[in-house]
CSV table of C-alpha atoms and ligand atoms in Angstrom, one decimal:
chain,number,residue,atom,x,y,z
A,269,MET,CA,8.4,-73.0,-20.7
A,270,ASN,CA,9.2,-75.7,-23.2
A,271,TYR,CA,12.9,-75.7,-24.3
A,272,VAL,CA,13.6,-77.3,-27.6
A,273,ILE,CA,16.8,-78.7,-26.1
A,274,PRO,CA,17.4,-79.3,-22.3
A,275,PRO,CA,19.0,-76.3,-20.6
A,276,ALA,CA,22.7,-76.7,-19.8
A,277,PRO,CA,23.6,-77.3,-16.2
A,278,ILE,CA,24.2,-74.2,-14.1
A,279,PRO,CA,27.9,-73.8,-13.5
A,280,ALA,CA,28.5,-73.6,-9.7
A,281,VAL,CA,31.3,-73.5,-7.2
A,282,PRO,CA,30.9,-75.1,-3.8
A,283,VAL,CA,31.0,-72.7,-0.7
A,284,ALA,CA,33.7,-73.6,1.7
A,285,GLY,CA,32.5,-75.3,4.9
A,286,SER,CA,29.0,-75.6,3.6
A,287,ALA,CA,26.7,-77.8,1.4
A,288,ASP,CA,25.7,-74.7,-0.6
A,289,SER,CA,27.0,-73.7,-4.0
A,290,PHE,CA,27.6,-70.3,-5.7
A,291,ALA,CA,26.0,-70.2,-9.1
A,292,VAL,CA,28.3,-68.6,-11.7
A,293,ARG,CA,27.0,-66.0,-14.1
A,294,ARG,CA,30.1,-64.6,-15.9
A,295,ILE,CA,33.9,-64.9,-15.4
A,296,TYR,CA,35.9,-61.7,-15.9
A,297,CYS,CA,39.7,-61.8,-15.8
A,298,VAL,CA,42.2,-59.0,-15.2
A,299,GLY,CA,45.4,-59.1,-17.4
A,300,ARG,CA,48.8,-58.2,-16.0
A,301,ASN,CA,48.0,-57.1,-12.5
A,302,TYR,CA,51.4,-57.8,-10.8
A,303,ALA,CA,54.4,-55.8,-12.0
A,304,ALA,CA,56.8,-58.7,-12.1
A,305,HIS,CA,54.4,-60.8,-14.2
A,306,ALA,CA,53.8,-57.9,-16.6
A,307,ARG,CA,57.6,-57.7,-17.1
A,308,GLU,CA,57.9,-61.4,-17.8
A,309,MET,CA,55.1,-61.0,-20.4
A,310,GLY,CA,57.1,-58.3,-22.1
A,311,SER,CA,55.1,-55.3,-20.9
A,312,ASP,CA,55.9,-52.1,-19.1
A,313,PRO,CA,54.2,-52.6,-15.6
A,314,GLU,CA,53.4,-48.9,-15.4
A,315,ARG,CA,50.0,-48.3,-13.9
A,316,GLU,CA,47.9,-48.3,-17.0
A,317,PRO,CA,44.2,-48.8,-16.6
A,318,PRO,CA,43.5,-52.5,-16.0
A,319,PHE,CA,42.3,-54.5,-19.0
A,320,PHE,CA,39.9,-57.4,-19.0
A,321,PHE,CA,39.1,-60.6,-20.9
A,322,CYS,CA,36.4,-63.2,-20.2
A,323,LYS,CA,36.0,-66.9,-19.9
A,324,PRO,CA,32.7,-68.8,-20.3
A,325,ALA,CA,31.1,-69.7,-17.0
A,326,ASP,CA,31.3,-73.4,-17.8
A,327,ALA,CA,35.1,-73.2,-18.0
A,328,ILE,CA,35.1,-73.6,-14.2
A,329,VAL,CA,36.4,-76.9,-12.8
A,330,PRO,CA,35.3,-77.0,-9.1
A,331,VAL,CA,38.1,-78.7,-7.0
A,332,ALA,CA,37.2,-80.1,-3.6
A,333,PRO,CA,39.5,-79.5,-0.7
A,334,GLY,CA,42.0,-82.3,-0.2
A,335,SER,CA,41.3,-83.8,-3.6
A,336,THR,CA,43.3,-83.8,-6.8
A,337,THR,CA,41.0,-83.2,-9.8
A,338,ASP,CA,41.9,-84.3,-13.3
A,339,VAL,CA,42.0,-81.6,-15.9
A,340,ALA,CA,42.5,-82.5,-19.6
A,341,TYR,CA,45.6,-81.1,-21.4
A,342,PRO,CA,43.8,-78.9,-24.0
A,343,PRO,CA,44.0,-79.4,-27.8
A,344,GLN,CA,45.9,-77.2,-30.2
A,345,THR,CA,48.7,-76.1,-27.9
A,346,THR,CA,52.2,-77.1,-27.0
A,347,ASN,CA,52.6,-74.4,-24.3
A,348,TYR,CA,49.9,-74.9,-21.7
A,349,HIS,CA,50.6,-72.5,-18.7
A,350,HIS,CA,49.5,-72.3,-15.1
A,351,GLU,CA,48.5,-68.9,-13.5
A,352,VAL,CA,47.4,-68.9,-9.9
A,353,GLU,CA,45.0,-66.0,-9.0
A,354,LEU,CA,42.8,-64.6,-6.2
A,355,VAL,CA,39.2,-64.9,-7.4
A,356,VAL,CA,36.5,-62.5,-6.2
A,357,ALA,CA,32.9,-63.7,-6.1
A,358,ILE,CA,30.4,-60.9,-6.6
A,359,GLY,CA,27.2,-61.0,-4.4
A,360,LYS,CA,25.6,-57.7,-5.1
A,361,GLY,CA,25.6,-56.2,-8.6
A,362,GLY,CA,25.9,-52.7,-9.8
A,363,ARG,CA,27.4,-50.3,-12.3
A,364,ASN,CA,29.8,-47.4,-11.7
A,365,ILE,CA,30.6,-48.8,-8.3
A,366,ALA,CA,32.7,-46.5,-6.1
A,367,ILE,CA,36.0,-47.8,-4.9
A,368,ASP,CA,35.1,-47.2,-1.2
A,369,ALA,CA,31.8,-49.1,-1.7
A,370,ALA,CA,33.3,-52.0,-3.7
A,371,ASN,CA,33.8,-54.4,-0.8
A,372,ASP,CA,30.1,-54.3,-0.1
A,373,HIS,CA,29.6,-56.0,-3.5
A,374,VAL,CA,31.9,-59.0,-2.7
A,375,TRP,CA,30.3,-62.2,-1.5
A,376,GLY,CA,33.5,-64.1,-1.1
A,377,TYR,CA,36.9,-65.1,-2.3
A,378,ALA,CA,38.6,-68.2,-3.7
A,379,VAL,CA,41.8,-69.3,-5.2
A,380,GLY,CA,41.7,-70.3,-8.9
A,381,PHE,CA,43.8,-71.0,-11.9
A,382,ASP,CA,43.6,-69.0,-15.1
A,383,MET,CA,44.9,-71.8,-17.3
A,384,THR,CA,46.3,-70.5,-20.6
A,385,ARG,CA,47.3,-71.8,-24.0
A,386,ARG,CA,50.3,-69.3,-24.0
A,387,ASP,CA,51.4,-70.1,-27.6
A,388,LEU,CA,47.9,-69.2,-28.9
A,389,GLN,CA,47.6,-66.2,-26.6
A,390,PHE,CA,50.9,-64.7,-27.8
A,391,ASP,CA,50.1,-65.4,-31.5
A,392,LEU,CA,46.7,-63.7,-31.1
A,393,ARG,CA,48.1,-60.8,-29.2
A,394,ASP,CA,50.8,-60.2,-31.7
A,395,LYS,CA,48.2,-60.2,-34.5
A,396,GLY,CA,45.9,-57.9,-32.6
A,397,ARG,CA,43.2,-60.6,-32.4
A,398,PRO,CA,40.9,-61.5,-29.5
A,399,TRP,CA,42.3,-63.9,-26.9
A,400,GLU,CA,39.5,-66.4,-26.6
A,401,LEU,CA,41.4,-69.3,-28.1
A,402,GLY,CA,44.2,-68.8,-25.7
A,403,LYS,CA,42.2,-68.1,-22.6
A,404,ALA,CA,38.5,-69.1,-22.8
A,405,PHE,CA,38.8,-72.9,-23.6
A,406,ASP,CA,37.1,-75.8,-21.8
A,407,GLN,CA,38.3,-76.5,-18.2
A,408,SER,CA,40.4,-73.3,-18.3
A,409,ALA,CA,39.3,-72.1,-14.8
A,410,PRO,CA,39.9,-74.7,-12.0
A,411,ILE,CA,38.7,-73.2,-8.7
A,412,ALA,CA,38.7,-74.0,-5.0
A,413,PRO,CA,35.5,-73.6,-2.9
A,414,ILE,CA,34.5,-69.9,-2.3
A,415,VAL,CA,35.2,-68.6,1.2
A,416,PRO,CA,32.4,-66.2,2.3
A,417,ALA,CA,33.8,-62.7,3.0
A,418,GLY,CA,32.2,-62.9,6.4
A,419,ASP,CA,34.7,-65.6,7.3
A,420,SER,CA,37.8,-64.3,5.4
A,421,GLY,CA,37.4,-60.6,5.6
A,422,HIS,CA,38.5,-58.6,2.6
A,423,PRO,CA,42.2,-59.7,2.1
A,424,THR,CA,44.6,-56.9,1.0
A,425,ALA,CA,47.7,-58.9,1.8
A,426,GLY,CA,48.7,-62.5,2.0
A,427,ARG,CA,50.9,-65.0,0.2
A,428,ILE,CA,49.8,-66.4,-3.2
A,429,TRP,CA,51.8,-69.3,-4.5
A,430,LEU,CA,51.8,-72.3,-6.9
A,431,THR,CA,53.8,-75.5,-7.1
A,432,VAL,CA,54.2,-78.0,-9.9
A,433,ASN,CA,55.1,-81.5,-8.6
A,434,GLY,CA,56.0,-79.9,-5.3
A,435,GLN,CA,58.4,-77.4,-6.8
A,436,LEU,CA,57.6,-73.7,-6.1
A,437,LYS,CA,57.0,-71.9,-9.4
A,438,GLN,CA,54.9,-68.8,-8.5
A,439,GLN,CA,55.0,-66.7,-5.4
A,440,GLY,CA,53.7,-63.3,-4.6
A,441,ASP,CA,51.7,-61.3,-2.2
A,442,LEU,CA,48.2,-59.8,-2.7
A,443,SER,CA,49.6,-56.5,-1.5
A,444,ASP,CA,51.6,-56.5,-4.8
A,445,LEU,CA,48.4,-56.2,-7.0
A,446,ILE,CA,48.8,-53.2,-9.3
A,447,TRP,CA,45.0,-52.7,-9.1
A,448,SER,CA,43.5,-53.6,-5.8
A,449,VAL,CA,40.2,-55.6,-5.6
A,450,PRO,CA,38.1,-52.5,-4.9
A,451,GLU,CA,39.8,-50.6,-7.7
A,452,THR,CA,39.3,-53.5,-10.1
A,453,ILE,CA,35.6,-53.8,-9.3
A,454,ALA,CA,35.2,-50.0,-9.7
A,455,HIS,CA,36.9,-50.0,-13.1
A,456,LEU,CA,35.2,-53.2,-14.4
A,457,SER,CA,31.7,-51.8,-13.4
A,458,LYS,CA,32.2,-48.8,-15.6
A,459,TYR,CA,32.2,-51.1,-18.6
A,460,PHE,CA,29.8,-53.9,-17.5
A,461,GLU,CA,26.9,-54.0,-15.1
A,462,LEU,CA,28.0,-56.5,-12.6
A,463,PHE,CA,25.5,-59.1,-11.2
A,464,PRO,CA,25.5,-61.5,-8.4
A,465,GLY,CA,27.3,-64.7,-9.5
A,466,ASP,CA,30.0,-62.9,-11.4
A,467,LEU,CA,33.6,-64.0,-10.7
A,468,ILE,CA,36.7,-61.9,-11.2
A,469,PHE,CA,40.1,-63.5,-11.6
A,470,THR,CA,42.4,-60.7,-10.5
A,471,GLY,CA,45.6,-61.6,-12.2
A,472,THR,CA,48.7,-63.7,-11.5
A,473,PRO,CA,52.1,-63.1,-10.0
A,474,GLU,CA,55.4,-63.8,-11.7
A,475,GLY,CA,56.6,-67.3,-12.5
A,476,VAL,CA,54.1,-68.6,-15.0
A,477,GLY,CA,55.2,-71.6,-17.0
A,478,PRO,CA,54.3,-74.7,-18.8
A,479,VAL,CA,52.7,-77.9,-17.5
A,480,VAL,CA,52.5,-81.3,-19.2
A,481,LYS,CA,50.5,-84.5,-18.8
A,482,GLY,CA,51.1,-86.1,-15.4
A,483,ASP,CA,51.9,-82.9,-13.6
A,484,ILE,CA,50.3,-82.1,-10.3
A,485,VAL,CA,49.6,-78.4,-10.0
A,486,THR,CA,48.8,-77.0,-6.5
A,487,GLY,CA,48.2,-73.4,-5.7
A,488,GLY,CA,46.9,-71.4,-2.7
A,489,VAL,CA,46.2,-68.0,-1.2
A,490,GLU,CA,46.9,-67.4,2.4
A,491,GLY,CA,43.6,-67.6,4.4
A,492,LEU,CA,41.6,-69.0,1.4
A,493,GLY,CA,42.9,-72.6,1.1
A,494,GLU,CA,44.4,-74.3,-1.9
A,495,LEU,CA,43.5,-76.5,-4.8
A,496,SER,CA,45.3,-79.3,-6.7
A,497,ILE,CA,44.8,-80.5,-10.2
A,498,ARG,CA,46.4,-83.4,-12.2
A,499,ILE,CA,47.0,-82.7,-15.9
A,500,VAL,CA,45.8,-85.7,-17.9
B,70,MN,MN1,45.6,-64.5,-15.6
């Protein structure tokens, strides 16, 4: 096969404790999946069906353990927000996946940030427009190495947290997810055929807020490690 331009690099996330990488196919994200965060976004956290948006696969910024990786403050915003999330890495694809079979489709888990241009997101939301400009920009998905489910198990509880310059900003527990990971996979797979390599960002707990250049943003999920970025 002769390509008229060189193919883009394959976006990939390192696997924790290994020299291997997880090639990323798509990034799906769940909106408003913790009640307290739904309230702070001005929504009723009643258990409506989950909704989804996407980021491009090359929005990921792999962050090595123990390092602080530079992430550029994005253009066209004055309200750039952090959201710490549990990320699910799909290892076996499928459609119409049953809730009680969903864990069999998970390859591993990671902690990641769904970075957001909140001013653009709210403006688009209020006008009924798609969210891409607010959510799907370059470097909008920093992520720690993926922990194989064989090592982590399938976490249903555990602390999720984020600090900015050492100050605690977000804190919650995976048991507070409105839609559990298996329920999210089951629901998403009704709308999209999932494939190995898909990532699902499962939503953020309360306490989202702005970051500025120079800030160090650190987040973690109990049992899955943590990641740190510097906004530059
Ligand atoms: Mn989010």
